[in-house]
Coordinates of C-alpha atoms and ligand atoms in Angstrom, one line a residue:
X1 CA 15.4 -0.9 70.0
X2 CA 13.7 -4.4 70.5
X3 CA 16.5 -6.3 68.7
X4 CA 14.8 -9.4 68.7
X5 CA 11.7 -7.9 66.4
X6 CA 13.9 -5.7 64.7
X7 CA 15.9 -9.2 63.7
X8 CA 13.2 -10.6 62.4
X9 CA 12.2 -7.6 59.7
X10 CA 15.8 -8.2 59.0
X11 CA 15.3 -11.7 58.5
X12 CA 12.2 -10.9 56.6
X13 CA 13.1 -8.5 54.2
X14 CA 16.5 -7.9 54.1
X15 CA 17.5 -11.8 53.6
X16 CA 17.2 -13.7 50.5
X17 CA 14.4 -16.7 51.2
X18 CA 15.0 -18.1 48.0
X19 CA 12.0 -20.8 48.4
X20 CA 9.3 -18.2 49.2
X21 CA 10.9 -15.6 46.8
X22 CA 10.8 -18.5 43.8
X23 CA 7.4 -19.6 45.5
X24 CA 5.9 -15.9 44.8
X25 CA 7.6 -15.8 41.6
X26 CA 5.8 -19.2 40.5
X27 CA 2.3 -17.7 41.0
X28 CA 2.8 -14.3 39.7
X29 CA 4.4 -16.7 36.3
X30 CA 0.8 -18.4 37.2
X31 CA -1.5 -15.7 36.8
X32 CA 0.4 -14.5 33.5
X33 CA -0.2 -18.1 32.0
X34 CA -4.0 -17.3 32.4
X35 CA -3.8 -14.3 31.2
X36 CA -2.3 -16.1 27.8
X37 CA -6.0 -17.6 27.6
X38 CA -8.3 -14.5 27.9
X39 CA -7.4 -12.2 24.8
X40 CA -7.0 -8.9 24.1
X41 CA -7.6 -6.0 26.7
X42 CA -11.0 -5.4 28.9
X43 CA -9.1 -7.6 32.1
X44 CA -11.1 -5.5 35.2
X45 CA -12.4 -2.4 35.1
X46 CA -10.4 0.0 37.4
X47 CA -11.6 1.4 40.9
X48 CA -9.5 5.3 41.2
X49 CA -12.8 6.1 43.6
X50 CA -11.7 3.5 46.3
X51 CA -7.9 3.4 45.3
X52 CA -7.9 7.8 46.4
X53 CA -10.0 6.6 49.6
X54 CA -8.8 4.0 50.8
X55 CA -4.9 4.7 51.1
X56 CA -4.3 2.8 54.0
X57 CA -1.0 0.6 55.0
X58 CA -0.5 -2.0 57.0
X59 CA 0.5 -1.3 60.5
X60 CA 2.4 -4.4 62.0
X61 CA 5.1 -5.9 59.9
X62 CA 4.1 -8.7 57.9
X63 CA 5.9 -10.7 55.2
X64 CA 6.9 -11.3 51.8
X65 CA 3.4 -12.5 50.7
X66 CA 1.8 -9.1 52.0
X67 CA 3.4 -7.6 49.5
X68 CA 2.5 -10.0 46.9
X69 CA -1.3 -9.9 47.9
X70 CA -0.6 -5.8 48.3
X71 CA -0.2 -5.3 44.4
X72 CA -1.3 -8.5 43.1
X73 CA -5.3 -7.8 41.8
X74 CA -3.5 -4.8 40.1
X75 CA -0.9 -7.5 38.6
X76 CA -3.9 -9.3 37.6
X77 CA -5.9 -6.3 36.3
X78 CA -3.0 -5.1 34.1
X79 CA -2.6 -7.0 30.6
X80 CA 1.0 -7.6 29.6
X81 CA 0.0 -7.2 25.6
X82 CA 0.9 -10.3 25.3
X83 CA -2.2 -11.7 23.0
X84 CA -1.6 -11.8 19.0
X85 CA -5.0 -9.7 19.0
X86 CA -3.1 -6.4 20.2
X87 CA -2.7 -4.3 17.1
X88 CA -2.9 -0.8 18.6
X89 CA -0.2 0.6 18.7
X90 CA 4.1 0.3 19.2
X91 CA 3.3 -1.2 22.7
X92 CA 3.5 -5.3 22.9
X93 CA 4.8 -7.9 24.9
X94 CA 8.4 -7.4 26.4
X95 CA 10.5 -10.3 25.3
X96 CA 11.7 -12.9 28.1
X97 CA 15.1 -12.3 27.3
X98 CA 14.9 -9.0 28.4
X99 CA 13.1 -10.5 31.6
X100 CA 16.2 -12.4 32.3
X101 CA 18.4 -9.4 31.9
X102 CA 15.8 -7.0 33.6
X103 CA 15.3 -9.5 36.4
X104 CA 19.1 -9.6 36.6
X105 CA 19.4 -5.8 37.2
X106 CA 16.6 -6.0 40.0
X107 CA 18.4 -8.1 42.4
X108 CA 21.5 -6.1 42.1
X109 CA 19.6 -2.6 41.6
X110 CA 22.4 -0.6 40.6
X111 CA 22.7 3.3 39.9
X112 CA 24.0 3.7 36.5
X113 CA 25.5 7.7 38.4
X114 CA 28.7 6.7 39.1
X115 CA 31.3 3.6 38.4
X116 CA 31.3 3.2 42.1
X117 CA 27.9 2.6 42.7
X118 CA 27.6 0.5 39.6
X119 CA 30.8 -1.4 39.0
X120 CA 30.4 -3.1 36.4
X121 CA 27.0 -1.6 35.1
X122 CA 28.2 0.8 33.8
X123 CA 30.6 -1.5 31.8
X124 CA 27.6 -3.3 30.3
X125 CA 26.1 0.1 29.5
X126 CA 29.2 1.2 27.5
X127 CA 28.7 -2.5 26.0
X128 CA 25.6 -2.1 25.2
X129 CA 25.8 1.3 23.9
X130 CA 28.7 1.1 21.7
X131 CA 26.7 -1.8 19.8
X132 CA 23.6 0.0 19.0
X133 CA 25.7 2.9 18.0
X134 CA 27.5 0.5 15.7
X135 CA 23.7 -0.2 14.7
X136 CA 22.8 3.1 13.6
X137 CA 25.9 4.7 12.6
X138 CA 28.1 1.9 11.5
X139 CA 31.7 2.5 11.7
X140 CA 32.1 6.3 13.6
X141 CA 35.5 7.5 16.1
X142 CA 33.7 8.2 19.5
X143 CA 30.5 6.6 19.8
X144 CA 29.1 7.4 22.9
X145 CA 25.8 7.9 24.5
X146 CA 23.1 7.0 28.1
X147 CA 20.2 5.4 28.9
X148 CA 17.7 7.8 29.8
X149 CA 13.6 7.4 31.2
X150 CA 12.5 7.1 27.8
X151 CA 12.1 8.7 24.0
X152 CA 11.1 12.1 25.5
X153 CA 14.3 12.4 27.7
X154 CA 16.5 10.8 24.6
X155 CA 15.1 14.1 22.5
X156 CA 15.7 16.5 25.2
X157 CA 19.3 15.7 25.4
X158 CA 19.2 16.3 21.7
X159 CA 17.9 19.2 22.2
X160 CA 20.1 20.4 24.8
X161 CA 23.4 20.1 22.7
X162 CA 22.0 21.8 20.2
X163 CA 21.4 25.0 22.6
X164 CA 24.7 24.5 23.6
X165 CA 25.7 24.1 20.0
X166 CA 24.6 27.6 19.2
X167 CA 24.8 29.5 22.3
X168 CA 27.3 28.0 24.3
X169 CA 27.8 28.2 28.3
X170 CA 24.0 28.2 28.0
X171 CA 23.9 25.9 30.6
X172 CA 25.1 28.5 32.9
X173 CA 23.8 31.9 31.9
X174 CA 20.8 31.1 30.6
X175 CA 19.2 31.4 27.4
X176 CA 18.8 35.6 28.3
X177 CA 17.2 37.0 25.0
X178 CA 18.3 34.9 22.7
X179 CA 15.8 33.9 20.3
X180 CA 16.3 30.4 19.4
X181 CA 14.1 28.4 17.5
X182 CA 13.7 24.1 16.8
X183 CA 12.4 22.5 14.0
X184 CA 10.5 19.2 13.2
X185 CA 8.2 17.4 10.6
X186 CA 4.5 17.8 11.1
X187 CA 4.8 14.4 11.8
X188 CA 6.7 14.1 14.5
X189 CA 6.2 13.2 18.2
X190 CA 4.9 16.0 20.6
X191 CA 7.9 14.5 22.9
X192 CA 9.6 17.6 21.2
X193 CA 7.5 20.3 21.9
X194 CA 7.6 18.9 25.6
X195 CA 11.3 19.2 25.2
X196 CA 11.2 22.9 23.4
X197 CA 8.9 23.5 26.0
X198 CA 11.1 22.2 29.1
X199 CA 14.1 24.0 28.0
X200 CA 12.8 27.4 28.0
X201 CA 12.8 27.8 24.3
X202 CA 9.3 27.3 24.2
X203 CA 6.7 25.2 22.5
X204 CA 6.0 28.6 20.5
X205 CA 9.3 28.2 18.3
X206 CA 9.4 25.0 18.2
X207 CA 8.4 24.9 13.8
X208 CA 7.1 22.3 11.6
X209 CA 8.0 21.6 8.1
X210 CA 5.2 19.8 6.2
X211 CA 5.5 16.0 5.0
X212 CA 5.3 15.0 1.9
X213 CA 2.4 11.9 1.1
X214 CA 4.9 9.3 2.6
X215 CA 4.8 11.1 6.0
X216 CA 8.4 12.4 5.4
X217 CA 9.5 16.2 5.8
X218 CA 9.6 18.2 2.8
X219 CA 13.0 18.8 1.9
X220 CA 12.4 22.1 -0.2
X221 CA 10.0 23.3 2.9
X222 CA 12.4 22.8 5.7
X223 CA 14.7 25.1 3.7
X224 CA 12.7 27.7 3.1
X225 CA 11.7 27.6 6.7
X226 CA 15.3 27.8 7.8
X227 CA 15.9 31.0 5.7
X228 CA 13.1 32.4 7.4
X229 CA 14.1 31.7 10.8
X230 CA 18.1 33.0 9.9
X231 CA 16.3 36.1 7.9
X232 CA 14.4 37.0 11.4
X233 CA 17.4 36.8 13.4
X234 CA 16.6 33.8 15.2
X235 CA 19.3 31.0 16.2
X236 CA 18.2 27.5 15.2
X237 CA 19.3 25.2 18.3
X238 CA 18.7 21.9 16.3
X239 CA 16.4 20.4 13.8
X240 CA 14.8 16.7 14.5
X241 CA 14.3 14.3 12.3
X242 CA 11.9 11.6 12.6
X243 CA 13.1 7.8 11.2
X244 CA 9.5 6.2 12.0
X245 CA 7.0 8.3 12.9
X246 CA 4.7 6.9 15.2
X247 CA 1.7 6.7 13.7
X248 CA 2.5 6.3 9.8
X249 CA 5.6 5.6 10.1
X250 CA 7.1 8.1 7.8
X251 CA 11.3 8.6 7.6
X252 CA 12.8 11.9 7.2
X253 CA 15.7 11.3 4.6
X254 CA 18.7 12.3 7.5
X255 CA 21.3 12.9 4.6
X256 CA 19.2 15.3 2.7
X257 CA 18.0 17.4 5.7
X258 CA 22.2 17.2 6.9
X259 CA 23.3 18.9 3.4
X260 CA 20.4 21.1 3.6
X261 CA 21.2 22.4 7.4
X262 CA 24.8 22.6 6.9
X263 CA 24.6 24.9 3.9
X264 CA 21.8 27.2 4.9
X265 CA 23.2 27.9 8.5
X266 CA 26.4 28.8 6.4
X267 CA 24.9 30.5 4.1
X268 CA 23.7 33.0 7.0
X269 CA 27.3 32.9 8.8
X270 CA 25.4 30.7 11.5
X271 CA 26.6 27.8 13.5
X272 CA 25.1 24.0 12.0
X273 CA 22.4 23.4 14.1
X274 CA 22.4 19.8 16.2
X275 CA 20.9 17.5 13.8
X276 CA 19.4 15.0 15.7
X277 CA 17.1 12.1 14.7
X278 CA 14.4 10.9 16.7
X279 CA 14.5 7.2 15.9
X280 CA 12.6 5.8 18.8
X281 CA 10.7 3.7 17.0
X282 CA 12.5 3.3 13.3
X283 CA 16.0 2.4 14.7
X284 CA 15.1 -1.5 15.0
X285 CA 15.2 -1.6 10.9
X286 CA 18.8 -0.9 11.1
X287 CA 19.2 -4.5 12.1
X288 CA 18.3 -5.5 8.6
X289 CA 21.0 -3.5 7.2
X290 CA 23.4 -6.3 6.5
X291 CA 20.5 -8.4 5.3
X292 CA 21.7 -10.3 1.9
X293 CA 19.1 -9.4 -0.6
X294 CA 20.3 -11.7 -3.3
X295 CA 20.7 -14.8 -1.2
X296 CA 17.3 -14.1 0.8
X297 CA 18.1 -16.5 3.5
X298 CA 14.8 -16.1 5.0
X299 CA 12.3 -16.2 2.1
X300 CA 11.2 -13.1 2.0
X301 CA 8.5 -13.0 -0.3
X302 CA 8.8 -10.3 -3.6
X303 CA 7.1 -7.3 -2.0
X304 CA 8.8 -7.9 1.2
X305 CA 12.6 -7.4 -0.2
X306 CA 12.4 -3.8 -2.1
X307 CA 11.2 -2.7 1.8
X308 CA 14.2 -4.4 2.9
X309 CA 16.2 -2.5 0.4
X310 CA 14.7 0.7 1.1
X311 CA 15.3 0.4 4.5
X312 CA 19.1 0.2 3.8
X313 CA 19.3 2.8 2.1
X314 CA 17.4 5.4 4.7
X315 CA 19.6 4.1 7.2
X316 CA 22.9 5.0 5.5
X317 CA 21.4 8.4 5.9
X318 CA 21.7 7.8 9.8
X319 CA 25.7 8.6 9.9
X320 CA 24.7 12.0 9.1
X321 CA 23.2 12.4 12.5
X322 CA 24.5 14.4 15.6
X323 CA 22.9 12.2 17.8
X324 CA 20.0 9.5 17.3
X325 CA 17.3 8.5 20.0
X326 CA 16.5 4.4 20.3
X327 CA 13.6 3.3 22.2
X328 CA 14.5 -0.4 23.0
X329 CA 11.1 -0.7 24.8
X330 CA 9.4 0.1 21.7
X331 CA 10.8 -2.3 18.7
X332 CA 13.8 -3.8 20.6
X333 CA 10.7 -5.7 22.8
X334 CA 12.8 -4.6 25.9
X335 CA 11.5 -3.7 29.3
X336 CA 10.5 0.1 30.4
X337 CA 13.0 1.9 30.5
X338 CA 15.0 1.4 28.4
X339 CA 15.6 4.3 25.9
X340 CA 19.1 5.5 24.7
X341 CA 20.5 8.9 23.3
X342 CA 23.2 8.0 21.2
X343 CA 26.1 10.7 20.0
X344 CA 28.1 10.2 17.2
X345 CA 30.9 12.1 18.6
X346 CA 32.0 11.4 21.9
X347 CA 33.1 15.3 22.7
X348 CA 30.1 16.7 21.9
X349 CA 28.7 16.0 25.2
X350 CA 31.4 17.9 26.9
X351 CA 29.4 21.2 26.9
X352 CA 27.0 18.8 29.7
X353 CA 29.6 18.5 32.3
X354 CA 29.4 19.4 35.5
X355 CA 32.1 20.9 37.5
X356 CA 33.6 19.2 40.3
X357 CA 32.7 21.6 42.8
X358 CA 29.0 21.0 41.7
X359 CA 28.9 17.2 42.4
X360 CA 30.1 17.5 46.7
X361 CA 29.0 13.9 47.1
X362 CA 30.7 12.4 44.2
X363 CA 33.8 13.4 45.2
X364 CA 36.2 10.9 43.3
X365 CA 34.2 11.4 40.1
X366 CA 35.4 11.5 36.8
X367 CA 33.6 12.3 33.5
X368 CA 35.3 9.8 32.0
X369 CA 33.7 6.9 33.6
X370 CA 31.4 8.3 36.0
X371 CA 27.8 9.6 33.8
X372 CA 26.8 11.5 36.4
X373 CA 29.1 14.3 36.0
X374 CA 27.0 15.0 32.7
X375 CA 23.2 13.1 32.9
X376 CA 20.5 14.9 33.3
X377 CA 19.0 12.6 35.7
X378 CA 21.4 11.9 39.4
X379 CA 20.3 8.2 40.0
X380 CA 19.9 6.4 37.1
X381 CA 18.4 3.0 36.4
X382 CA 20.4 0.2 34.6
X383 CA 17.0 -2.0 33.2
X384 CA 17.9 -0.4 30.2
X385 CA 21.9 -2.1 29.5
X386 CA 20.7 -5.3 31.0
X387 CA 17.7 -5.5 28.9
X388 CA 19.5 -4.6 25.7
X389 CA 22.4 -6.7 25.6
X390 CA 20.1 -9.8 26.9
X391 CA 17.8 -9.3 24.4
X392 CA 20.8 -8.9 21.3
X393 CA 22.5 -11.9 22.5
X394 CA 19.9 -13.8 22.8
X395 CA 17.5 -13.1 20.1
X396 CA 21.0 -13.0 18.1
X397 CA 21.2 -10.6 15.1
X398 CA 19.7 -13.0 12.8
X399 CA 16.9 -13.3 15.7
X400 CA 16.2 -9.9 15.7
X401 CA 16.2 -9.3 11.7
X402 CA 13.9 -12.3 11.6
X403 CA 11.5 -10.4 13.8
X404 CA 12.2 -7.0 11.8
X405 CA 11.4 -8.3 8.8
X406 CA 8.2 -10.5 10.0
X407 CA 6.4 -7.1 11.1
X408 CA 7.3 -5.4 7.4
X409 CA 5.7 -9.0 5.9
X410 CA 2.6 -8.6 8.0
X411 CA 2.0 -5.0 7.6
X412 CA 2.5 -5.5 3.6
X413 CA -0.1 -8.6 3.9
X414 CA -3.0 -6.2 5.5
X415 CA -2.3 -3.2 3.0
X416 CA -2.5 -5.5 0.3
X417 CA -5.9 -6.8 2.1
X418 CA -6.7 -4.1 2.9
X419 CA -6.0 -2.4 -1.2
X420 CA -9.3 -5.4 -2.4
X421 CA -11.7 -3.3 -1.3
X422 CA -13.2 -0.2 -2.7
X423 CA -14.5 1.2 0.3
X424 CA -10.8 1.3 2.1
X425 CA -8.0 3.0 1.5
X426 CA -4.3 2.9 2.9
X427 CA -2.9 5.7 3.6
X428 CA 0.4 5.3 3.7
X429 CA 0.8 2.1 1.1
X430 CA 4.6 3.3 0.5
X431 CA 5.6 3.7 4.0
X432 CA 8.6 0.8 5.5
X433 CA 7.6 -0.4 8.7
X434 CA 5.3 -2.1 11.2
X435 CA 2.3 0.6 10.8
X436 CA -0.9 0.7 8.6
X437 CA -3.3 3.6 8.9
X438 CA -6.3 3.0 7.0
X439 CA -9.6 4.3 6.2
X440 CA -12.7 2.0 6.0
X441 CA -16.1 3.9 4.2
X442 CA -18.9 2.8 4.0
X443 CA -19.8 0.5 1.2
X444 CA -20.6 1.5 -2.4
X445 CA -17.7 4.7 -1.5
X446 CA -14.8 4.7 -3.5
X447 CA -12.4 5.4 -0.8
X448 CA -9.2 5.7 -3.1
X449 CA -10.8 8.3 -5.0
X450 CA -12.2 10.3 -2.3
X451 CA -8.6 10.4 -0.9
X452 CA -7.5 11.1 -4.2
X453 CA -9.5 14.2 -4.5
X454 CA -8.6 15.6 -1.2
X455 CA -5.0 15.1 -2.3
X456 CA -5.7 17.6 -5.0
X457 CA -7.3 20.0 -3.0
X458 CA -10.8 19.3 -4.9
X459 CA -13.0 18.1 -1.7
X460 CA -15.4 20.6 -0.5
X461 CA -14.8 20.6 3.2
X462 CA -18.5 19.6 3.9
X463 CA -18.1 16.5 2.5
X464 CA -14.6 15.5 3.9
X465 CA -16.2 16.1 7.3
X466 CA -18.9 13.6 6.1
X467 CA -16.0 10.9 5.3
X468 CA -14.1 11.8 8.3
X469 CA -17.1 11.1 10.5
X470 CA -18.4 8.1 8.9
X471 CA -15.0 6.7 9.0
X472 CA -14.7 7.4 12.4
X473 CA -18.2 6.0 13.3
X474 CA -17.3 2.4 12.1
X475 CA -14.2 2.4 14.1
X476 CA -16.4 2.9 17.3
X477 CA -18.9 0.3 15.6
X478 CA -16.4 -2.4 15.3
X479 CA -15.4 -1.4 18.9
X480 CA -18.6 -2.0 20.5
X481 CA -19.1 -5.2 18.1
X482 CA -15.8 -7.0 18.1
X483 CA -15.3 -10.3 20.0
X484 CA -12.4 -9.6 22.3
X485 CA -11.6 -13.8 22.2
X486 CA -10.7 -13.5 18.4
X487 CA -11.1 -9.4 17.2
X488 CA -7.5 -7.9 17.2
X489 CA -8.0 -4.2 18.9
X490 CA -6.9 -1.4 16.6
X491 CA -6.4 1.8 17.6
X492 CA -7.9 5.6 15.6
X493 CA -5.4 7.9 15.2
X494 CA -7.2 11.8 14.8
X495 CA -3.9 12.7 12.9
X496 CA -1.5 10.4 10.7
X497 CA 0.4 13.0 10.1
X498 CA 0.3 14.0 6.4
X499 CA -2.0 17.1 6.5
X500 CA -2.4 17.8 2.3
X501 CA -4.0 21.7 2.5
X502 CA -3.7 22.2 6.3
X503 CA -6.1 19.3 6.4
X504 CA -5.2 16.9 9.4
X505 CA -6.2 13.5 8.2
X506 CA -7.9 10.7 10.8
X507 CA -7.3 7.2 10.1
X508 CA -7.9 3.6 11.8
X509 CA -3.9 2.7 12.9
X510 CA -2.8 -1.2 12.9
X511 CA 0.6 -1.6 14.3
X512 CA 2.5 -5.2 13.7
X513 CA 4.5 -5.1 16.6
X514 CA 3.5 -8.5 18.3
X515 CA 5.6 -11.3 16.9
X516 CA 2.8 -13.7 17.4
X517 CA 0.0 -11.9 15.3
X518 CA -0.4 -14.1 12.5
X519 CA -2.6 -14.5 8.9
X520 CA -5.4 -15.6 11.2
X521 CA -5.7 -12.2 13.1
X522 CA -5.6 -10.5 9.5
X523 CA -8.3 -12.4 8.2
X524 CA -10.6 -12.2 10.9
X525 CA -10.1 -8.3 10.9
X526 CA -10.7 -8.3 7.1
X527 CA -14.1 -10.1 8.2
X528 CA -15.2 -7.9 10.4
X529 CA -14.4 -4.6 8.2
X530 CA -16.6 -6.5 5.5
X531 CA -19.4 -7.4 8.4
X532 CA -19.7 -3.9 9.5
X533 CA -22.2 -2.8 6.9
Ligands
PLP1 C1 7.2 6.9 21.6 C2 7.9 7.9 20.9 C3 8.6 8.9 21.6 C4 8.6 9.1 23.1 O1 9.2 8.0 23.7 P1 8.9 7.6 25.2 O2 9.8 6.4 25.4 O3 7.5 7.1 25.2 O4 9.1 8.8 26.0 C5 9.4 9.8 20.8 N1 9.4 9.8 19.5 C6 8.7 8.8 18.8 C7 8.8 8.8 17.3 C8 8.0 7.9 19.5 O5 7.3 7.0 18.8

């Protein structure tokens, strides 16, 4: 080996220049200042033709700003959401906060596997997780719980105790030919079919219960589907509730569905299925829970505080819960990824660990400190502990209610916009949360009743295709219309969720995720709803 060039890659790459590293930093902080200035979406369009092509690499080694200038008109192509004009969905600008703590993980880079390769990661991961369990379930014995990749893994774990739950050693012999079965609103997230699909149950028995018109699952529904499922022979592994479904933002009541799932399973001499609640996006409301109603410390204005109220009330029904999935990249404004299965019971995730023999090359590990002997995943990034507890101290709890409770306001304000005119209609007016999924007719329709009658079952299905399409239409209109310096993007949703008859219902979908989206952005949308026609 040349030892003098191989010195110099060493020098190069291995060695912290703190100048040129800050230097790079500087203009990458540069080009997301501009970005600040250009609104919402169309940055550059992409190239895949070239990008497949052309995959070459540099050949001689170069330096730190070949890297920079390798990946930085892809930096500059991608927009960081953070324009007040981004409405489309629970996707938004991380919060710099997280940056600090997500930053902060980077130049360590440790592997949340094992206490060894961690140190004290994995002591700000128990940190961080103990206080969102404290968020969700209050006061409980063994709080416990990982980050994971994201929602999707969160649910599988959930999923995976609950096979355990009902057929245990699973893990080892299989699921053979047992006939298990999952179940979940027909509102949920298709995250759990992937995972009824990944586990081997399949997406065929994975079931869904109806919602009622507030996008939560019918109570009397899931029981009857239960006694089905037990009457056929089959095992039910776990049922998922949703707190927040992504599009409407519907919330399963968690207390209800536990009384129901415990008495029907023993009612057919069955194990209690895993009861598991997919809160990716709802969880952030819990912050609001020890919000003081009467004093109203931040002025929350009368149609604002019964949402608060509600809100602490579905979240009490949270300590029913198994386990709970939190999305901190979602609401939480934290850096991907940063997703966290939570149990309520430490034990319960016994049934995931490995044996000694299994792990060769984590020889001194111990499932008491080391997640590895039960994660799905070996090496396991940490963005998600540093991001969390950067973010909760920093934004403080009063920071993050603040926020919480600024997205309810906002959502309120355009459904009550929104409510003025006869030719749209919310659908989900009685729904908490950051989400409003709408339909705008066109004028001289009286939306409300049109939605009325297919409520009730008494639209013929030539003319709710009519609505559906016209509906649909002025979306795209407004799309190829809207000013991108000062039209918020919205998003069209083919499904909110609710589906009255069978009938899946299409709606335009306006999330208030983005702190900075203010009255202005409303009424400039409301202008260019009424300018359409
Ligand atoms: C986004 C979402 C998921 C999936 O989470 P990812 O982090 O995107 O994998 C699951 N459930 C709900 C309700 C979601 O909104």
């Amino acid at each position: 080996m040349n030892k003098q060039r191989l010195s110099e890659l060493i020098q190069t790459f291995f060695t912290c220049d703190r100048e040129q590293v800050s230097a790079i930093f500087d203009e990458l902080l540069t080009a997301v200042e501009m970005e600040e200035h250009r609104g919402a979406g169309g940055l550059m369009s992409r190239n895949y033709e070239t990008a497949q092509a052309n995959p070459e690499i540099h050949t001689l080694p170069g330096n730190l700003k070949d890297a920079r200038d390798a990946i930085f008109p892809y930096f500059w192509g991608t927009d960081g959401w953070s324009s007040k004009l981004h409405l489309e969905n629970v996707k938004g600008p991380a919060n710099y906060a997280s940056l600090v703590g997500a930053l902060a993980c980077l130049l360590k880079n440790p592997n949340l596997c094992t206490d060894t390769y961690s140190q004290r990661s994995n002591e700000l991961e128990v940190k961080s997780m103990t206080a969102l369990a404290n968020l969700v379930f209050y006061n409980t014995d063994s709080p416990w719980g990982l980050f994971t990749m994201g929602g999707t893994v969160s649910n599988l774990y959930g999923g995976k105790l609950g096979i355990e739950r009902v057929m245990p050693g699973a893990m080892h012999h299989g699921l053979q030919d047992a006939r298990l079965s999952g179940v979940v609103s027909q509102a949920a997230h298709y995250s759990n079919a992937t995972l009824a699909g990944w586990l081997g149950m399949g997406t065929d028995h994975l079931h869904t219960v109806p919602t009622d018109a507030n996008l939560a699952m019918r109570l009397d529904l899931l029981e009857r589907k239960l006694d089905e499922l037990y009457a056929e022979g089959r095992r039910v592994a776990f049922v998922i509730a949703t707190f927040g479904t992504t599009d409407a933002f519907g919330v399963d009541d968690v207390a209800g569905i536990r009384a129901i799932v415990d008495a029907v399973s023993a009612r057919h001499g069955q194990p209690a299925p895993q009861l598991h609640v997919d809160a990716a996006v709802g969880w952030f409301y819990t912050v609001l829970n020890e919000y003081d109603l009467d004093a109203n410390p931040f002025d929350l204005n009368e149609q604002t505080l019964p949402l608060v109220y509600a809100i602490q009330q579905h979240s009490k029904g949270l300590r029913h819960a198994d386990s709970v999935t939190i999305d901190f990249h979602k609401l939480g404004w934290g850096h991907y990824p940063a997703s966290a299965f939570v149990v309520n019971r430490r034990d319960d995730l016994k049934c995931l660990i490995r044996e000694k023999r299994d792990v060769p090359y984590f020889s001194e590990a111990d499932a008491r400190r080391d997640p590895a002997m039960y994660t799905l995943e070996c090496s396991r990034a940490a963005i998600g502990p540093y991001s969390v507890m950067a973010t909760l101290n920093g934004l403080g709890l009063i920071g993050c209610q603040m926020l919480a409770a600024n997205s309810l306001e906002m959502a309120l304000k355009f459904k009550a916009r929104l409510a003025a005119l006869d030719y749209c209609r919310v659908l989900n007016p009685d729904t908490i949360g950051p989400s409003v999924v709408f339909w705008v007719l066109p004028k001289g329709r009286d939306a409300g009743q049109v939605y009325d009658q297919l409520v009730a079952g008494e639209l013929p299905a030539e003319k709710r295709e009519r609505y559906f399409d016209e509906t649909h239409r002025l979306f795209d209109k407004r799309c190829q219309t809207l000013d991108p310096a000062v039209d918020a993007r919205l998003s069209f949703t083919r499904s909110i969720g609710y589906c009255p008859h069978g009938v899946a219902i299409p709606a335009w979908k306006a999330v208030f995720f983005n702190p900075r989206t203010d009255d202005e952005v409303i009424d400039r949308v409301i202008e260019s709803i009424e300018n359409l026609m």
